[in-house]
Coordinates of C-alpha atoms and ligand atoms in Angstrom, one line a residue:
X1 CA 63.5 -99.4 251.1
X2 CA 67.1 -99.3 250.3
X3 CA 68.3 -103.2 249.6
X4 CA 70.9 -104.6 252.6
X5 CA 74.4 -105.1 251.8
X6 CA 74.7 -108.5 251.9
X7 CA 76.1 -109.3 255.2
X8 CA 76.9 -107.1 258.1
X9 CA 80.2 -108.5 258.0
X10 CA 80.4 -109.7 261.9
X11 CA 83.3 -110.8 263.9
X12 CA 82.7 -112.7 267.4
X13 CA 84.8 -113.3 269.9
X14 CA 84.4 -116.1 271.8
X15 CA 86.5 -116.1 274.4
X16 CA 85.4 -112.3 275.2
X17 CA 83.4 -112.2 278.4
X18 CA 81.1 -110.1 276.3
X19 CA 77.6 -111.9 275.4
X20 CA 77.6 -113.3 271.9
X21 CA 74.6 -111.5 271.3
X22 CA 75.6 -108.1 273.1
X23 CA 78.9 -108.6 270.6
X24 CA 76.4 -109.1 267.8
X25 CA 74.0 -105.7 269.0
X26 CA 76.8 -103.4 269.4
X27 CA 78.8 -104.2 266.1
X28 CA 75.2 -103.8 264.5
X29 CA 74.8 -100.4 266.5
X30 CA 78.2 -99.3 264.6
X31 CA 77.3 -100.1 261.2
X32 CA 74.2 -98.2 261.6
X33 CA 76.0 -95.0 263.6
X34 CA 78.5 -94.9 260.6
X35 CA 76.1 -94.6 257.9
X36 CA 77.3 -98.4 256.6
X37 CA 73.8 -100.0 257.1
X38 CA 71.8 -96.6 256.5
X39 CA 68.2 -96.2 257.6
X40 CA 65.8 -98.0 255.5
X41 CA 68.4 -101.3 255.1
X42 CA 67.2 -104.9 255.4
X43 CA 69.3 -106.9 258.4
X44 CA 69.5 -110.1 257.6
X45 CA 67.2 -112.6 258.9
X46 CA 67.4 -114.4 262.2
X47 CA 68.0 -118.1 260.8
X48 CA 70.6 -116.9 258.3
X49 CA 72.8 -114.8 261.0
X50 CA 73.1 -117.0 263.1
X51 CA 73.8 -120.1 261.0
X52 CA 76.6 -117.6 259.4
X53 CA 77.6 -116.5 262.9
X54 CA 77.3 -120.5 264.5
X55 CA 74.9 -119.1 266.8
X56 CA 71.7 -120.3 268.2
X57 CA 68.6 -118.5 266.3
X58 CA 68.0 -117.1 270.4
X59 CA 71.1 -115.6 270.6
X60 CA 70.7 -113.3 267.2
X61 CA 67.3 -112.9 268.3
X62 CA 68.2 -111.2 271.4
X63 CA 70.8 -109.0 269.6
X64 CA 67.8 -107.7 267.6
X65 CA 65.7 -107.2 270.4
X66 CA 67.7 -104.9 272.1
X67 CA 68.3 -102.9 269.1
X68 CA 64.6 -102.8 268.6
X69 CA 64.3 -101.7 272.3
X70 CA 66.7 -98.7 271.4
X71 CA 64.4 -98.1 267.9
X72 CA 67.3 -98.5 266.1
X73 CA 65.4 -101.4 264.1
X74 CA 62.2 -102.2 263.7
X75 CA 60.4 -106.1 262.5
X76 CA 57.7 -105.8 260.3
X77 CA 55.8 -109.5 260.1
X78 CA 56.3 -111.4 256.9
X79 CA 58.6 -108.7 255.8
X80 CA 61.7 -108.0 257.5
X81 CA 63.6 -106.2 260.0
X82 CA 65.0 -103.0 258.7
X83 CA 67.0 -100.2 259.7
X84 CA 65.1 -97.6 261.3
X85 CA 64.1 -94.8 259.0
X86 CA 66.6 -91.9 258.9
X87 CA 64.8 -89.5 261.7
X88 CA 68.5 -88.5 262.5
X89 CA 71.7 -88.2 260.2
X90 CA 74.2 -90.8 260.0
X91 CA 78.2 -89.6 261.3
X92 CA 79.2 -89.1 257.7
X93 CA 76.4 -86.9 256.6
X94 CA 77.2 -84.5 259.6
X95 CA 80.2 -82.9 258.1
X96 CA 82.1 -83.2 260.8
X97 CA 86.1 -82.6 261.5
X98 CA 86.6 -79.8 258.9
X99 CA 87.8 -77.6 261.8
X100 CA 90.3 -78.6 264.2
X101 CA 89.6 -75.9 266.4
X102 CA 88.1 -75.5 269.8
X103 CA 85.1 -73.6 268.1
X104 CA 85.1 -75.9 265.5
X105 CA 85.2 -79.6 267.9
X106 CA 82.8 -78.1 269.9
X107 CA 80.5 -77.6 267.5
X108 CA 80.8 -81.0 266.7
X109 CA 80.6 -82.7 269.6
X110 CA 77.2 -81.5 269.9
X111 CA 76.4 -82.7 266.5
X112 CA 77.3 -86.3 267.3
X113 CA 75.1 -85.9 270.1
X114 CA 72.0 -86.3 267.5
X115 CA 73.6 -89.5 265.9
X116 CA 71.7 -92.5 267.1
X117 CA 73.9 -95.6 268.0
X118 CA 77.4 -94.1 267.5
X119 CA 80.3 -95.0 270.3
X120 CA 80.2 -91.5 272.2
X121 CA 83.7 -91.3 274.0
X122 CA 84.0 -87.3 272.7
X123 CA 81.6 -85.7 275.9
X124 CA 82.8 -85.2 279.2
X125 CA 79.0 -85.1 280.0
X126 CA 77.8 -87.2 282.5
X127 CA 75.4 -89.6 280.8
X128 CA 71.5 -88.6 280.7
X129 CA 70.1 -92.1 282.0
X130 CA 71.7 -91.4 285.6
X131 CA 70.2 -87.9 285.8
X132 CA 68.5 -87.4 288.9
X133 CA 65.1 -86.2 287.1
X134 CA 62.5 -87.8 289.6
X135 CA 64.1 -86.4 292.6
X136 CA 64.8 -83.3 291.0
X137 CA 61.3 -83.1 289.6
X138 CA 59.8 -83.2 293.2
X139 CA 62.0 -80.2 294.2
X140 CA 60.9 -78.3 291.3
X141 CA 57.2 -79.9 292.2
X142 CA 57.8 -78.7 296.3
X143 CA 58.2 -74.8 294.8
X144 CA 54.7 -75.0 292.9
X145 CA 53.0 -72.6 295.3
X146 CA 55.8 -70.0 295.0
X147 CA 55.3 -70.0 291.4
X148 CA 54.8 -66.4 290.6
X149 CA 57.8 -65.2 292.6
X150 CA 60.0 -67.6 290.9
X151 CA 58.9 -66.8 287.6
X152 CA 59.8 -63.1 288.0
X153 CA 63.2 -61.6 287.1
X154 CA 66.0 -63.4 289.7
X155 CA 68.7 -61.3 291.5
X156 CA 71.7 -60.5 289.3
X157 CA 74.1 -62.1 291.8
X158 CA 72.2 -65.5 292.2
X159 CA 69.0 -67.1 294.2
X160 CA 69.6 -66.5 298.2
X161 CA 69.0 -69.8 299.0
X162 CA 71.5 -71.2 296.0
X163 CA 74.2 -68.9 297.4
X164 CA 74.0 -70.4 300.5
X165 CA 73.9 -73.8 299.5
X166 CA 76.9 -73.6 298.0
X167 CA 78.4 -71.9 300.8
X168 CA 77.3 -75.0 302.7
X169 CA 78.5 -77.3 300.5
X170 CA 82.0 -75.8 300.0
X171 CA 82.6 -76.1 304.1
X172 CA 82.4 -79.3 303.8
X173 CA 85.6 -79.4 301.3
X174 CA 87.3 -76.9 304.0
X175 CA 86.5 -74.2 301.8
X176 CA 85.4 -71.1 304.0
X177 CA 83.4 -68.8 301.5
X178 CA 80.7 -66.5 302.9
X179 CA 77.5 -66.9 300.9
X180 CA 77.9 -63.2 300.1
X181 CA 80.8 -63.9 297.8
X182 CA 78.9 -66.3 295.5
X183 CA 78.1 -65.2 292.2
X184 CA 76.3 -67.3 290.0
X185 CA 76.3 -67.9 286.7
X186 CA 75.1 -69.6 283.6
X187 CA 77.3 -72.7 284.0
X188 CA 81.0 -72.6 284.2
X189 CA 81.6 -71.6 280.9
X190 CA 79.9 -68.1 281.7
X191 CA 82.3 -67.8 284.9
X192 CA 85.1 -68.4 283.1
X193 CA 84.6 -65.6 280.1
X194 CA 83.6 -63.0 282.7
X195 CA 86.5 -63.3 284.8
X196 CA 88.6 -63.6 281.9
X197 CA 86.8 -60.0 280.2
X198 CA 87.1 -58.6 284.1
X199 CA 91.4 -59.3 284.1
X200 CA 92.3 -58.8 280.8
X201 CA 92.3 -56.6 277.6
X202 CA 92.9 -57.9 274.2
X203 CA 96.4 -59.0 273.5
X204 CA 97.1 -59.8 277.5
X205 CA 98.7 -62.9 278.4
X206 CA 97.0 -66.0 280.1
X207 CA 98.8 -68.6 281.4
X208 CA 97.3 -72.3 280.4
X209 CA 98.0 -75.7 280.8
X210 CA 98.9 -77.7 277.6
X211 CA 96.5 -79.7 276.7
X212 CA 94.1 -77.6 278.7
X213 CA 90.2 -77.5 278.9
X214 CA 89.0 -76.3 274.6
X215 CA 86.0 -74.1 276.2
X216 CA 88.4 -71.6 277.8
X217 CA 90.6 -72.2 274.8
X218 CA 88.0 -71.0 273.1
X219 CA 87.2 -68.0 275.2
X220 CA 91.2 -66.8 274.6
X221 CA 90.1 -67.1 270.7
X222 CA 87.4 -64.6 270.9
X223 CA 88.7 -62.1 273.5
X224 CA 92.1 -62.0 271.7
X225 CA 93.9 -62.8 274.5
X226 CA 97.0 -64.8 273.9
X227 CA 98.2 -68.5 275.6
X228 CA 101.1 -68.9 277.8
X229 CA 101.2 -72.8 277.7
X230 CA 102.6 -74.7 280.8
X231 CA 103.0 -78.5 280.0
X232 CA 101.8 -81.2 282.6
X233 CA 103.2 -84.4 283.8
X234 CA 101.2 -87.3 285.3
X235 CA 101.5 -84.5 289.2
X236 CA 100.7 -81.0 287.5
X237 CA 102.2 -78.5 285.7
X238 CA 106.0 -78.1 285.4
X239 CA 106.7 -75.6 287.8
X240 CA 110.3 -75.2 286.4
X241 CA 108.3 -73.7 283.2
X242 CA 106.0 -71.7 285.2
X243 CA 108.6 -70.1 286.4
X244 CA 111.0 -69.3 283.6
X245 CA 107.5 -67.9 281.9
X246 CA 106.9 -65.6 284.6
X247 CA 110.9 -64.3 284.5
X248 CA 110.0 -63.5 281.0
X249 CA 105.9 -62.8 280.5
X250 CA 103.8 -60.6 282.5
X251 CA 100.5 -63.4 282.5
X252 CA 97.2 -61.8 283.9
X253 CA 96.0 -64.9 285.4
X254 CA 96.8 -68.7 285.2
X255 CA 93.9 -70.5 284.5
X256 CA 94.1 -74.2 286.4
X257 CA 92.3 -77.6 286.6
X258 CA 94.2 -79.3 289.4
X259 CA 90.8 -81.9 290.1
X260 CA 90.8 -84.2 287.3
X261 CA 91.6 -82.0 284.6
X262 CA 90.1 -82.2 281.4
X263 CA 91.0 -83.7 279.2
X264 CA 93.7 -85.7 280.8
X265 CA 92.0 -86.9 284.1
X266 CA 95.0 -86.3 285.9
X267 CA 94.4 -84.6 289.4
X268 CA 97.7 -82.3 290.8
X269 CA 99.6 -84.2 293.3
X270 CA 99.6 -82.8 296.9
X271 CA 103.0 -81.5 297.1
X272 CA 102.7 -80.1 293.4
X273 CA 99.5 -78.3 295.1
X274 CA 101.6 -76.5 297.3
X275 CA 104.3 -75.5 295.3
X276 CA 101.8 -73.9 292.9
X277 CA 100.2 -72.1 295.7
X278 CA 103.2 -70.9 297.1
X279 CA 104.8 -69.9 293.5
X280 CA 101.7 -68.1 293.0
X281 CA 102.1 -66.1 296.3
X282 CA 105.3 -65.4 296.0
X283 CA 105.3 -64.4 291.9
X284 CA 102.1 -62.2 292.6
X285 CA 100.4 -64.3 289.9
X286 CA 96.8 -64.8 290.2
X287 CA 95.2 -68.7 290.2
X288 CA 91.9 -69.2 288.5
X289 CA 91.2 -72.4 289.3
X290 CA 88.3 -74.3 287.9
X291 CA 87.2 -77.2 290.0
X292 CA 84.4 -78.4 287.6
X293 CA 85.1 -82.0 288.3
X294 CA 86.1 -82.6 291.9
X295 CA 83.3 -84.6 293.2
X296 CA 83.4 -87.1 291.1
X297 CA 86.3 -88.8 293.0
X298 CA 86.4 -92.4 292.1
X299 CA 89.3 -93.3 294.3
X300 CA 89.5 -91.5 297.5
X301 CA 87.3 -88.4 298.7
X302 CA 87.4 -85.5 296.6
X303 CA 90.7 -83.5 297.6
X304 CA 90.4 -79.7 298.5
X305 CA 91.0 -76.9 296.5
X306 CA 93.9 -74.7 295.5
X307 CA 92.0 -72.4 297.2
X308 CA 92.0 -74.0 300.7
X309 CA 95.5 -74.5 300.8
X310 CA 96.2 -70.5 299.5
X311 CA 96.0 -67.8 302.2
X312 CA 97.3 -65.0 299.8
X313 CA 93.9 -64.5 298.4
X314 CA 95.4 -65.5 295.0
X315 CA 93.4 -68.0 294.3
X316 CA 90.1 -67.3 292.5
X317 CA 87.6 -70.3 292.7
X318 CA 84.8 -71.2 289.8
X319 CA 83.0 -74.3 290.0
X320 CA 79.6 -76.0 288.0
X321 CA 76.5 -78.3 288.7
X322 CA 77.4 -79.3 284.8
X323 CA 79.1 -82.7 285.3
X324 CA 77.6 -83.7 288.9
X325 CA 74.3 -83.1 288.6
X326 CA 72.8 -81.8 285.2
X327 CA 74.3 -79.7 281.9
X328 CA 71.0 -78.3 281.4
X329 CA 70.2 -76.6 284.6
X330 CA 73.4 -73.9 283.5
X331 CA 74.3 -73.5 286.8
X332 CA 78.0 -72.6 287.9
X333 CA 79.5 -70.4 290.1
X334 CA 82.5 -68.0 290.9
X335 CA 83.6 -67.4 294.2
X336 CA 84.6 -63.3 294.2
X337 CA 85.7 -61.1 297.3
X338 CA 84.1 -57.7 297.0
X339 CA 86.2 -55.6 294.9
X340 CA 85.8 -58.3 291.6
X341 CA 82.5 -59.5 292.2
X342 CA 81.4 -55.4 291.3
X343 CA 83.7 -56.1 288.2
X344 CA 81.9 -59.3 287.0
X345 CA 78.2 -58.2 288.1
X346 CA 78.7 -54.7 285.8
X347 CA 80.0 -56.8 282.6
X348 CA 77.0 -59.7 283.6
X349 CA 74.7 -56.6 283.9
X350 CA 75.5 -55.6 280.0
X351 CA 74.2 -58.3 278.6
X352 CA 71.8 -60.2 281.2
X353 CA 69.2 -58.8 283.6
X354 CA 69.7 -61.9 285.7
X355 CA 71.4 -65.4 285.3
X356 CA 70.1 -69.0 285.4
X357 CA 66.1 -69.2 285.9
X358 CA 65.4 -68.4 289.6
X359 CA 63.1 -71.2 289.5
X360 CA 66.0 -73.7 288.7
X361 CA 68.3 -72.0 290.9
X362 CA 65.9 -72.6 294.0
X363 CA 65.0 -76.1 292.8
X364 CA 68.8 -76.4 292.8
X365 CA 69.1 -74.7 296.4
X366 CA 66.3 -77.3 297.8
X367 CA 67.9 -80.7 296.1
X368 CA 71.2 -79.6 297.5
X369 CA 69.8 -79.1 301.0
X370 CA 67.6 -82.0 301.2
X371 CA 71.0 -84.3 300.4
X372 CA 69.8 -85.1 296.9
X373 CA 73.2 -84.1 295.5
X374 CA 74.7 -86.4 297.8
X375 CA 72.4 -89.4 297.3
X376 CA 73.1 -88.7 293.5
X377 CA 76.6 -88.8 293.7
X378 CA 76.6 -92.1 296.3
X379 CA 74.4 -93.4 293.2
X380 CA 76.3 -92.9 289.9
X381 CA 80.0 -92.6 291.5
X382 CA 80.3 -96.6 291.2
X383 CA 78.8 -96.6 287.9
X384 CA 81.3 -94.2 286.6
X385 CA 84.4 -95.9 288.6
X386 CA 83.3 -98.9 286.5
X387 CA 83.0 -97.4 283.2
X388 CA 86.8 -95.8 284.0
X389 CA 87.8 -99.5 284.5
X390 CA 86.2 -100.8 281.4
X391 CA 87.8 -98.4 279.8
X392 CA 91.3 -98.6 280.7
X393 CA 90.6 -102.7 280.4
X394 CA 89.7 -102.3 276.7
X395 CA 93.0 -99.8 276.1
X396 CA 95.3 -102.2 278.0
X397 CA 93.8 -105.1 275.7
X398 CA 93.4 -103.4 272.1
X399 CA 96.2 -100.9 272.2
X400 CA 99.5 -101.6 270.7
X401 CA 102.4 -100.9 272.7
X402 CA 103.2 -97.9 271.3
X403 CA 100.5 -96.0 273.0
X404 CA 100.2 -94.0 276.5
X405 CA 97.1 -93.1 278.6
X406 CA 96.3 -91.5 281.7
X407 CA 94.7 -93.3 284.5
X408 CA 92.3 -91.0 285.3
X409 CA 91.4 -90.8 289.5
X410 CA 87.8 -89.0 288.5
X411 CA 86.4 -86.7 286.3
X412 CA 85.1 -87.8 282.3
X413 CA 88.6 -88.3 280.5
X414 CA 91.3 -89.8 279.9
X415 CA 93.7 -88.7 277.2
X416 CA 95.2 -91.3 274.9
X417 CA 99.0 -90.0 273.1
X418 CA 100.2 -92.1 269.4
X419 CA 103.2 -91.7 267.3
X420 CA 102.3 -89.6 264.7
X421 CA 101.1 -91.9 262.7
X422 CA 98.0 -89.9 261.2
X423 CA 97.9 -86.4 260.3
X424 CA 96.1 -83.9 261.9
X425 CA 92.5 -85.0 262.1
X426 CA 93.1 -88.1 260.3
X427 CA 92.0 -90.9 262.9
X428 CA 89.3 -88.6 264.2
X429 CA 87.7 -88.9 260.7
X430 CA 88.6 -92.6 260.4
X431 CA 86.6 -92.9 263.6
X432 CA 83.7 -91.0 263.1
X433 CA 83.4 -93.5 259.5
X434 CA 83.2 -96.5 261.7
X435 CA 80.9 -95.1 264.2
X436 CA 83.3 -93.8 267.0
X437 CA 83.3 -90.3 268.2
X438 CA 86.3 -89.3 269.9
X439 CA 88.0 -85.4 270.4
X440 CA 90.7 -84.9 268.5
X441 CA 93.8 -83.7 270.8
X442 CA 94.6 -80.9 268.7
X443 CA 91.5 -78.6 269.7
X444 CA 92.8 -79.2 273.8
X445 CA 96.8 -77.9 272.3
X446 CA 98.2 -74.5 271.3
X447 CA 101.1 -75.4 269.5
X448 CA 101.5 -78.9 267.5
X449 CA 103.1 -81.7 268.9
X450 CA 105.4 -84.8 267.5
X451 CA 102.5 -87.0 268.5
X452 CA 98.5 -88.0 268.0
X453 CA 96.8 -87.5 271.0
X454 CA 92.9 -87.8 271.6
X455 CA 90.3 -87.7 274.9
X456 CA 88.3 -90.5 275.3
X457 CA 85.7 -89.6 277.6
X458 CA 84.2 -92.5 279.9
X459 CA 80.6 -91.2 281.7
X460 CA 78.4 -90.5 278.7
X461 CA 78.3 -94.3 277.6
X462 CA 78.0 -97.8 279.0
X463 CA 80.4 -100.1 279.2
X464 CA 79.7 -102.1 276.2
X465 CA 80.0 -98.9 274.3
X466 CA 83.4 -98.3 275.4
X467 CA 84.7 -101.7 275.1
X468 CA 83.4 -101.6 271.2
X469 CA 84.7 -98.2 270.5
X470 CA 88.3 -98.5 272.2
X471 CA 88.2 -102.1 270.0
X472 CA 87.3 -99.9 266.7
X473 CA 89.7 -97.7 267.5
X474 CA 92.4 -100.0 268.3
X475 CA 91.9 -101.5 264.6
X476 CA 92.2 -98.5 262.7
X477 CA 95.5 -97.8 264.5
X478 CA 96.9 -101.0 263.9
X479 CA 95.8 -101.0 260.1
X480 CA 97.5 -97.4 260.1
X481 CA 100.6 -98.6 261.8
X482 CA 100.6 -101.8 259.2
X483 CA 100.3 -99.6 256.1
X484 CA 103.5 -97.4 257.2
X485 CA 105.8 -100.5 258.2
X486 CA 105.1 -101.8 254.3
X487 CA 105.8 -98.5 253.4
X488 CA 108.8 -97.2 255.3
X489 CA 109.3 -99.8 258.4
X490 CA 109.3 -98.1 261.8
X491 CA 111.2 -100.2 264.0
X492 CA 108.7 -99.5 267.3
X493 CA 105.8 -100.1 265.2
X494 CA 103.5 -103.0 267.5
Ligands
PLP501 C1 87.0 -77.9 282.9 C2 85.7 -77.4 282.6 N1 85.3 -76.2 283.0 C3 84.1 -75.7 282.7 C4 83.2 -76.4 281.9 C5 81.9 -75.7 281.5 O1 80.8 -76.4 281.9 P1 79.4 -75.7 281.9 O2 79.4 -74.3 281.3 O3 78.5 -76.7 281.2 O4 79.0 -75.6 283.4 C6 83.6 -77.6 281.4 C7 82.7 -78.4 280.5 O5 83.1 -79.2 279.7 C8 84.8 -78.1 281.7 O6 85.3 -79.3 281.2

């Protein structure tokens, strides 16, 4: 067993509304994330924290608990409590950050995914505790006796019944889409690179919005297809700039996330809606508009889609079950009239003989139908709303002045802008060493900008969580921001 360094090195608040010993379990929970108390280290014993704290013995005593409860710790009688053994890596034994690209973030966003106890704010994921497994379970459990046909080789185009669930579900957002024109796919990601091989050849233009999702960022990488980038402001993209790229640029497609965008939250203001539409129509320019996010409206019902306001038949619709329901199921969909959906089944044919497993797809169909989809969202839309709020509490409180955020209506993110006071990649690595995972902005971004920007995602951790990673964050900035006013004074600095 590896010998404790002396002291954690707590810090309570007191006048935080935080518990003294939720304060205590989450700054532990750090330590142990960053690879500072590695597995294997002696905590120090209940009587001695908390006479070094000026707590009651109960209060450190509950602190342990709950990390015991989480098997980050475990008590051995007459010996200790310890770290956990090392079953998964610490942050800085991930190698993580050498790559500020999309392919390389996402990579390691799925990394920190293994890391027990780190401050997750880098997956818009919705968080696996709210999953609807039971209910889901007993849709999968309903299907038992059609268990041969559902194990066989699915329909290229999708389940049937899925189809028309979605159909059904789409009317009620005013969207009029025959189930024939459904095509589904493995999750919105497979959507999005079919309809982008289906439009475009290598070295075509796509129009984008800067920052804009890193997936389909990603996607441009491999298929050679170069960005366009439209900038946004707190209602949309500049439509000024749309236009004066389409006088210029011949753009196959503009690829659009007016609900809740990711990564800055921000959902398209009606009018700006209807301007885009309209440019759209009148430039000739098609709209693929990904409305990954929509339901999770924490503010108002979930508004409609490009596609409901466009009557030009410009506006090409893909959507997922990824962020409402369940990342795992890979189910997304693409709305297609007739003429594309032949495009994107021959191109799905080359390299699947179906898509998602039928037996998810109809499980999908059922929970949909039987209101489970709604009952999940009435269930976990509150939770979210207040995980947005603690979040945007802990920025107002920890932040110097000099930094800007969204306020995000829905969706996972919220996107966070700095002077420069870090190079590239900088804070993101400064993070991960004290146990915060955060995306750095530059793998959203095609071209670099006079600031440090970041997504802090909200629905993958608890409140507590959030609260202790903005706070982490918050220090590191201001220990940055001290270290260049000794240097060189900048007059805005805090
Ligand atoms: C805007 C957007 N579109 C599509 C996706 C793809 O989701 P999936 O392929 O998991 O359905 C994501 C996932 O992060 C996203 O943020």
């Amino acid at each position: 067993m590896l010998e404790p360094k002396p002291r954690p090195d707590l810090k309570l608040n007191r006048r935080h509304s935080q518990a003294l010993y939720r304060q205590i379990a989450e700054q532990i929970k750090t330590r142990i994330a960053s690879g500072e108390l590695p597995g294997g280290a002696r905590l120090p014993p209940i009587r001695a924290l908390a006479a070094e704290l000026g707590v009651t013995r109960l209060t450190v005593q509950n602190a342990y608990r709950e990390l015991q409860a989480e098997g980050l710790i475990e008590a051995t009688v007459g010996r200790g409590t310890f770290v956990g053994p090392e079953t998964h890596p610490s942050l800085l034994h991930l190698h993580l950050g050498e790559q500020l690209t999309p392919k390389g973030v996402l990579h390691d966003v799925h990394k920190v995914q293994q890391v027990r106890g780190v401050r997750n704010l880098a997956l818009a994921s919705p968080d696996p505790h709210l999953f609807p497994t039971e209910e889901f379970w007993a849709s999968l459990e309903a299907l038992h006796p059609q268990g041969s046909e559902l194990f066989q080789y699915g329909p290229l185009v999708g389940d049937p019944h899925l189809r028309l669930a979605i159909s059904e579900l789409l009317a009620q957002r005013g969207l009029e889409a025959p189930a024939e024109e459904v095509l589904i796919t493995v999750g919105g990601l497979q959507g999005l690179a079919l309809i982008a091989r289906v439009l475009c050849q290598p070295g075509d233009e796509v129009i984008i919005e800067q920052p804009t999702y890193l997936g389909f960022l990603n996607i441009l990488h491999t298929l050679k297809l170069r960005p366009l980038p439209v900038p946004l402001d707190e209602e949309g993209p500049s439509l000024p700039h749309l236009e004066a790229l389409l006088k210029k640029h011949r753009p196959r497609f503009y690829y659009t996330v007016p609900n809740f965008h990711n990564p800055t939250g921000i959902r398209f203001s009606p009018q700006r809606r209807q301007a885009l539409v309209e440019l759209a129509a009148r430039h000739g320019l098609t709209l693929v508009e990904d409305d990954t996010y929509a339901q999770l409206s924490y503010d108002a019902p979930p508004p409609a889609p490009l596609r409901a306001l466009d009557s030009s038949g410009n506006v090409l619709y893909l959507s997922s079950f990824s962020k409402v329901l369940m990342p795992g199921l890979r189910i997304g969909f693409v709305l297609a009239p007739p003429a594309l959906l032949e495009g994107l089944l021959a191109l799905h044919s080359a390299s699947d003989i179906c898509g998602p497993p039928l037996l998810l797809q109809r499980a999908t169909a059922r929970f949909i139908q039987q209101g489970g989809l709604e009952r999940h969202l009435r269930k976990v839309l509150p939770i979210y709303r207040e995980r947005r709020g603690a979040l945007l509490d802990a920025l107002r409180a920890h932040m110097p002045r000099v930094a800007r955020w969204t306020r995000p209506q829905g969706g996972f993110s919220c996107w966070l802008s700095l002077p420069a006071y870090f190079p590239p990649g900088a804070l993101y690595q400064a993070a991960l060493h004290r146990g915060v995972a955060l995306t750095p902005g530059e793998a959203f971004l095609t071209q670099t900008q006079d600031r440090t920007h970041m997504r802090l995602c909200f629905g993958y951790q608890g409140s507590e969580a959030l609260r202790e990673g903005v706070a982490q964050l918050a220090q590191l900035i201001q220990e940055q921001a001290t270290r260049l006013a000794q240097r060189a004074p900048i007059a805005e600095v805090l």
